[in-house]
PDB file of C-alpha atoms in Angstrom:
ATOM      1  CA  TRP A   1       3.482 -14.972 -37.917  1.00  0.00           C
ATOM      2  CA  ARG A   2       6.088 -12.421 -38.851  1.00  0.00           C
ATOM      3  CA  ALA A   3       3.844  -9.421 -38.021  1.00  0.00           C
ATOM      4  CA  TRP A   4       2.812 -11.048 -34.740  1.00  0.00           C
ATOM      5  CA  LEU A   5       6.470 -11.633 -33.766  1.00  0.00           C
ATOM      6  CA  GLN A   6       7.367  -8.041 -34.657  1.00  0.00           C
ATOM      7  CA  ARG A   7       4.544  -6.715 -32.416  1.00  0.00           C
ATOM      8  CA  LEU A   8       5.669  -9.021 -29.627  1.00  0.00           C
ATOM      9  CA  ASP A   9       9.271  -7.826 -30.019  1.00  0.00           C
ATOM     10  CA  ARG A  10       8.232  -4.139 -29.892  1.00  0.00           C
ATOM     11  CA  ARG A  11       6.130  -4.819 -26.789  1.00  0.00           C
ATOM     12  CA  ALA A  12       9.055  -6.594 -25.104  1.00  0.00           C
ATOM     13  CA  ARG A  13      11.295  -3.560 -25.694  1.00  0.00           C
ATOM     14  CA  ARG A  14       8.752  -1.050 -24.385  1.00  0.00           C
ATOM     15  CA  PRO A  15      10.042   0.384 -21.103  1.00  0.00           C
ATOM     16  CA  PRO A  16       7.671   0.191 -18.137  1.00  0.00           C
ATOM     17  CA  ALA A  17       5.643   3.330 -17.486  1.00  0.00           C
ATOM     18  CA  PHE A  18       2.350   3.651 -15.641  1.00  0.00           C
ATOM     19  CA  ALA A  19      -0.135   6.109 -14.182  1.00  0.00           C
ATOM     20  CA  ALA A  20      -3.122   5.331 -11.978  1.00  0.00           C
ATOM     21  CA  TYR A  21      -5.487   7.255  -9.754  1.00  0.00           C
ATOM     22  CA  LEU A  22      -7.864   6.633  -6.880  1.00  0.00           C
ATOM     23  CA  SER A  23     -11.359   6.564  -8.405  1.00  0.00           C
ATOM     24  CA  ALA A  24     -13.392   6.930  -5.200  1.00  0.00           C
ATOM     25  CA  THR A  25     -12.708   8.848  -2.011  1.00  0.00           C
ATOM     26  CA  ALA A  26     -11.542   6.701   0.910  1.00  0.00           C
ATOM     27  CA  ASN A  27     -13.419   8.143   3.883  1.00  0.00           C
ATOM     28  CA  ASP A  28     -12.174   8.491   7.477  1.00  0.00           C
ATOM     29  CA  VAL A  29      -8.958   6.501   6.944  1.00  0.00           C
ATOM     30  CA  THR A  30      -6.483   8.474   9.063  1.00  0.00           C
ATOM     31  CA  GLY A  31      -6.180  11.432  11.418  1.00  0.00           C
ATOM     32  CA  ASP A  32      -5.526   9.465  14.604  1.00  0.00           C
ATOM     33  CA  GLY A  33      -2.031   8.369  13.574  1.00  0.00           C
ATOM     34  CA  ALA A  34      -3.219   5.393  11.502  1.00  0.00           C
ATOM     35  CA  LEU A  35      -1.036   4.590   8.497  1.00  0.00           C
ATOM     36  CA  TYR A  36      -3.163   4.247   5.374  1.00  0.00           C
ATOM     37  CA  ALA A  37      -1.957   2.510   2.213  1.00  0.00           C
ATOM     38  CA  ILE A  38      -3.474   4.261  -0.802  1.00  0.00           C
ATOM     39  CA  ALA A  39      -4.473   1.877  -3.576  1.00  0.00           C
ATOM     40  CA  PRO A  40      -5.099   3.702  -6.866  1.00  0.00           C
ATOM     41  CA  ASP A  41      -7.531   1.498  -8.763  1.00  0.00           C
ATOM     42  CA  ALA A  42      -8.078   3.233 -12.097  1.00  0.00           C
ATOM     43  CA  VAL A  43      -5.246   2.862 -14.606  1.00  0.00           C
ATOM     44  CA  LEU A  44      -4.607   5.646 -17.099  1.00  0.00           C
ATOM     45  CA  PHE A  45      -1.839   3.690 -18.839  1.00  0.00           C
ATOM     46  CA  ASP A  46       0.473   0.776 -18.086  1.00  0.00           C
ATOM     47  CA  THR A  47       2.913  -0.037 -20.875  1.00  0.00           C
ATOM     48  CA  ALA A  48       4.361  -3.179 -19.295  1.00  0.00           C
ATOM     49  CA  GLY A  49       1.387  -4.592 -17.391  1.00  0.00           C
ATOM     50  CA  SER A  50       3.215  -4.009 -14.111  1.00  0.00           C
ATOM     51  CA  PHE A  51       0.546  -2.128 -12.139  1.00  0.00           C
ATOM     52  CA  ALA A  52      -2.241  -3.956 -10.308  1.00  0.00           C
ATOM     53  CA  GLY A  53      -4.049  -3.766  -6.993  1.00  0.00           C
ATOM     54  CA  GLY A  54      -2.682  -0.315  -6.196  1.00  0.00           C
ATOM     55  CA  LEU A  55       0.920  -1.515  -6.496  1.00  0.00           C
ATOM     56  CA  PHE A  56       3.619  -1.069  -9.118  1.00  0.00           C
ATOM     57  CA  ARG A  57       5.745  -4.214  -9.455  1.00  0.00           C
ATOM     58  CA  ALA A  58       9.167  -3.635 -11.039  1.00  0.00           C
ATOM     59  CA  PRO A  59       9.542  -5.984 -14.005  1.00  0.00           C
ATOM     60  CA  ALA A  60      13.345  -5.546 -14.058  1.00  0.00           C
ATOM     61  CA  ASP A  61      16.195  -4.324 -11.866  1.00  0.00           C
ATOM     62  CA  GLY A  62      16.754  -0.615 -12.380  1.00  0.00           C
ATOM     63  CA  LEU A  63      16.278   2.979 -11.415  1.00  0.00           C
ATOM     64  CA  TYR A  64      12.676   4.161 -11.480  1.00  0.00           C
ATOM     65  CA  GLN A  65      11.184   7.625 -11.190  1.00  0.00           C
ATOM     66  CA  ILE A  66       8.108   7.220  -8.969  1.00  0.00           C
ATOM     67  CA  ASN A  67       5.680  10.099  -8.397  1.00  0.00           C
ATOM     68  CA  GLY A  68       2.701  10.429  -6.126  1.00  0.00           C
ATOM     69  CA  THR A  69       0.065  12.988  -5.318  1.00  0.00           C
ATOM     70  CA  ILE A  70      -2.080  12.625  -2.216  1.00  0.00           C
ATOM     71  CA  VAL A  71      -5.097  14.900  -1.768  1.00  0.00           C
ATOM     72  CA  LEU A  72      -6.644  14.926   1.703  1.00  0.00           C
ATOM     73  CA  ALA A  73      -9.965  16.312   2.922  1.00  0.00           C
ATOM     74  CA  GLY A  74     -11.227  16.747   6.458  1.00  0.00           C
ATOM     75  CA  VAL A  75      -7.905  17.898   7.904  1.00  0.00           C
ATOM     76  CA  ALA A  76      -8.748  19.873  11.039  1.00  0.00           C
ATOM     77  CA  ALA A  77      -6.723  22.423  12.995  1.00  0.00           C
ATOM     78  CA  ALA A  78      -5.923  19.749  15.602  1.00  0.00           C
ATOM     79  CA  HIS A  79      -4.230  17.524  13.012  1.00  0.00           C
ATOM     80  CA  ASN A  80      -0.621  18.466  13.623  1.00  0.00           C
ATOM     81  CA  ARG A  81       1.334  16.194  11.267  1.00  0.00           C
ATOM     82  CA  ILE A  82       0.817  14.928   7.733  1.00  0.00           C
ATOM     83  CA  ALA A  83       3.356  12.320   6.644  1.00  0.00           C
ATOM     84  CA  PRO A  84       3.086  10.989   3.084  1.00  0.00           C
ATOM     85  CA  ALA A  85       5.499   8.296   1.928  1.00  0.00           C
ATOM     86  CA  LEU A  86       6.474   6.164  -1.028  1.00  0.00           C
ATOM     87  CA  GLN A  87       7.227   2.646   0.164  1.00  0.00           C
ATOM     88  CA  VAL A  88       9.312   0.190  -1.832  1.00  0.00           C
ATOM     89  CA  LEU A  89       8.620  -3.319  -0.575  1.00  0.00           C
ATOM     90  CA  ALA A  90      10.897  -6.298  -1.140  1.00  0.00           C
ATOM     91  CA  GLY A  91       9.726  -8.953  -3.568  1.00  0.00           C
ATOM     92  CA  SER A  92       9.520 -12.646  -2.859  1.00  0.00           C
ATOM     93  CA  GLY A  93      13.027 -13.290  -4.221  1.00  0.00           C
ATOM     94  CA  ALA A  94      16.389 -12.437  -2.744  1.00  0.00           C
ATOM     95  CA  GLY A  95      15.968  -8.702  -3.370  1.00  0.00           C
ATOM     96  CA  THR A  96      16.236  -6.482  -0.317  1.00  0.00           C
ATOM     97  CA  GLU A  97      15.778  -3.010  -1.796  1.00  0.00           C
ATOM     98  CA  ALA A  98      12.978  -2.278   0.690  1.00  0.00           C
ATOM     99  CA  ARG A  99      12.754   1.242   2.138  1.00  0.00           C
ATOM    100  CA  SER A 100      10.425   4.144   2.729  1.00  0.00           C
ATOM    101  CA  TYR A 101      10.859   7.545   1.091  1.00  0.00           C
ATOM    102  CA  GLY A 102       9.163  10.408   2.893  1.00  0.00           C
ATOM    103  CA  GLY A 103       8.403  13.797   1.534  1.00  0.00           C
ATOM    104  CA  GLY A 104       6.072  16.695   1.761  1.00  0.00           C
ATOM    105  CA  ALA A 105       5.542  16.196   5.483  1.00  0.00           C
ATOM    106  CA  GLY A 106       4.157  19.110   7.368  1.00  0.00           C
ATOM    107  CA  ASP A 107       0.982  20.846   8.305  1.00  0.00           C
ATOM    108  CA  GLY A 108       0.429  23.112   5.305  1.00  0.00           C
ATOM    109  CA  PRO A 109      -2.817  25.042   5.156  1.00  0.00           C
ATOM    110  CA  PRO A 110      -5.811  23.629   3.267  1.00  0.00           C
ATOM    111  CA  ASP A 111      -6.727  25.133  -0.115  1.00  0.00           C
ATOM    112  CA  VAL A 112     -10.004  26.931  -0.859  1.00  0.00           C
ATOM    113  CA  ASP A 113     -11.794  23.560  -1.074  1.00  0.00           C
ATOM    114  CA  ALA A 114     -10.481  22.605   2.425  1.00  0.00           C
ATOM    115  CA  ARG A 115      -8.097  20.083   0.891  1.00  0.00           C
ATOM    116  CA  VAL A 116      -4.444  19.488   1.602  1.00  0.00           C
ATOM    117  CA  THR A 117      -2.188  18.200  -1.197  1.00  0.00           C
ATOM    118  CA  ARG A 118       1.159  16.461  -0.779  1.00  0.00           C
ATOM    119  CA  ARG A 119       3.390  15.507  -3.706  1.00  0.00           C
ATOM    120  CA  LEU A 120       6.265  13.061  -3.759  1.00  0.00           C
ATOM    121  CA  ALA A 121       8.840  12.421  -6.470  1.00  0.00           C
ATOM    122  CA  HIS A 122      11.717  10.010  -5.929  1.00  0.00           C
ATOM    123  CA  LEU A 123      14.319   8.299  -8.058  1.00  0.00           C
ATOM    124  CA  VAL A 124      14.488   4.833  -6.494  1.00  0.00           C
ATOM    125  CA  ARG A 125      16.412   1.642  -7.048  1.00  0.00           C
ATOM    126  CA  MET A 126      14.114  -1.324  -7.432  1.00  0.00           C
ATOM    127  CA  LEU A 127      14.861  -4.970  -8.009  1.00  0.00           C
ATOM    128  CA  ALA A 128      12.648  -7.120 -10.204  1.00  0.00           C
ATOM    129  CA  GLY A 129       9.647  -8.087  -8.100  1.00  0.00           C
ATOM    130  CA  ASN A 130       9.898  -5.137  -5.681  1.00  0.00           C
ATOM    131  CA  THR A 131       6.647  -3.210  -5.339  1.00  0.00           C
ATOM    132  CA  ALA A 132       5.980   0.492  -4.779  1.00  0.00           C
ATOM    133  CA  ARG A 133       2.964   2.022  -3.055  1.00  0.00           C
ATOM    134  CA  LEU A 134       1.813   5.295  -1.504  1.00  0.00           C
ATOM    135  CA  THR A 135       0.969   5.707   2.166  1.00  0.00           C
ATOM    136  CA  VAL A 136      -0.154   8.601   4.327  1.00  0.00           C
ATOM    137  CA  GLN A 137      -0.341   9.128   8.071  1.00  0.00           C
ATOM    138  CA  VAL A 138      -2.117  12.076   9.679  1.00  0.00           C
ATOM    139  CA  GLU A 139      -1.759  12.614  13.424  1.00  0.00           C
ATOM    140  CA  GLY A 140      -3.115  14.770  16.200  1.00  0.00           C
ATOM    141  CA  SER A 141      -6.849  14.184  16.352  1.00  0.00           C
ATOM    142  CA  THR A 142      -9.525  11.716  15.308  1.00  0.00           C
ATOM    143  CA  LYS A 143      -9.837   9.445  12.271  1.00  0.00           C
ATOM    144  CA  VAL A 144     -11.835  11.813  10.047  1.00  0.00           C
ATOM    145  CA  VAL A 145      -9.361  12.493   7.220  1.00  0.00           C
ATOM    146  CA  ASP A 146     -10.287  11.306   3.725  1.00  0.00           C
ATOM    147  CA  VAL A 147      -8.046  10.510   0.754  1.00  0.00           C
ATOM    148  CA  VAL A 148      -9.764  12.171  -2.200  1.00  0.00           C
ATOM    149  CA  GLY A 149     -10.582  10.132  -5.276  1.00  0.00           C
ATOM    150  CA  GLY A 150     -11.493  11.420  -8.704  1.00  0.00           C
ATOM    151  CA  ALA A 151     -12.790  10.637 -12.158  1.00  0.00           C
ATOM    152  CA  PRO A 152     -11.019  10.180 -15.521  1.00  0.00           C
ATOM    153  CA  ASP A 153     -11.334  13.873 -16.346  1.00  0.00           C
ATOM    154  CA  THR A 154     -10.313  15.115 -12.872  1.00  0.00           C
ATOM    155  CA  VAL A 155      -7.749  12.971 -11.057  1.00  0.00           C
ATOM    156  CA  PHE A 156      -6.587  13.821  -7.540  1.00  0.00           C
ATOM    157  CA  SER A 157      -4.658  11.109  -5.670  1.00  0.00           C
ATOM    158  CA  THR A 158      -2.270   9.457  -8.120  1.00  0.00           C
ATOM    159  CA  LEU A 159       0.696   7.113  -8.436  1.00  0.00           C
ATOM    160  CA  SER A 160       2.854   7.098 -11.567  1.00  0.00           C
ATOM    161  CA  GLY A 161       6.321   6.160 -12.668  1.00  0.00           C
ATOM    162  CA  PHE A 162       8.695   4.959 -15.319  1.00  0.00           C
ATOM    163  CA  LEU A 163      11.983   3.120 -15.789  1.00  0.00           C
ATOM    164  CA  VAL A 164      14.949   5.490 -16.090  1.00  0.00           C
ATOM    165  CA  ALA A 165      17.805   2.990 -16.420  1.00  0.00           C
ATOM    166  CA  THR A 166      18.214  -0.773 -16.158  1.00  0.00           C
ATOM    167  CA  GLY A 167      20.697  -2.627 -14.011  1.00  0.00           C
TER     168      GLY A 167
END
């Protein structure tokens, strides 16, 4: 029992950290102004068991560093606005730390593979039970923009984060 309790104690003290990626490309999800919630489904690591269904759920009140990368394909010249965001959604309790953090908005040129990449990195306050997710909205034309997925050896659209400080 002693060894089991020691492992349990070490696990309880392990700070939450996670990384996940989108394993398959989501086709034709935006481009006409539709807001698309990206749901990374392949977990690289999750030290506290707090990532599921494309959402990170804060296990404790604190400051979290949350990072996202969104890779888009099918962005045409007529698409005039790309707006990625990190959304923190209120939990079912009394917590009201809900807000949206934008970043990387613009109409940057595609790379040599005709892909556009947007990165977000935010230090956010989250209450226990709050969730974090990535969204993207592309405007100006038709719904032909894809969010690019990947494989374990080549990840593209990702969500990751870790606890910086409690309280």
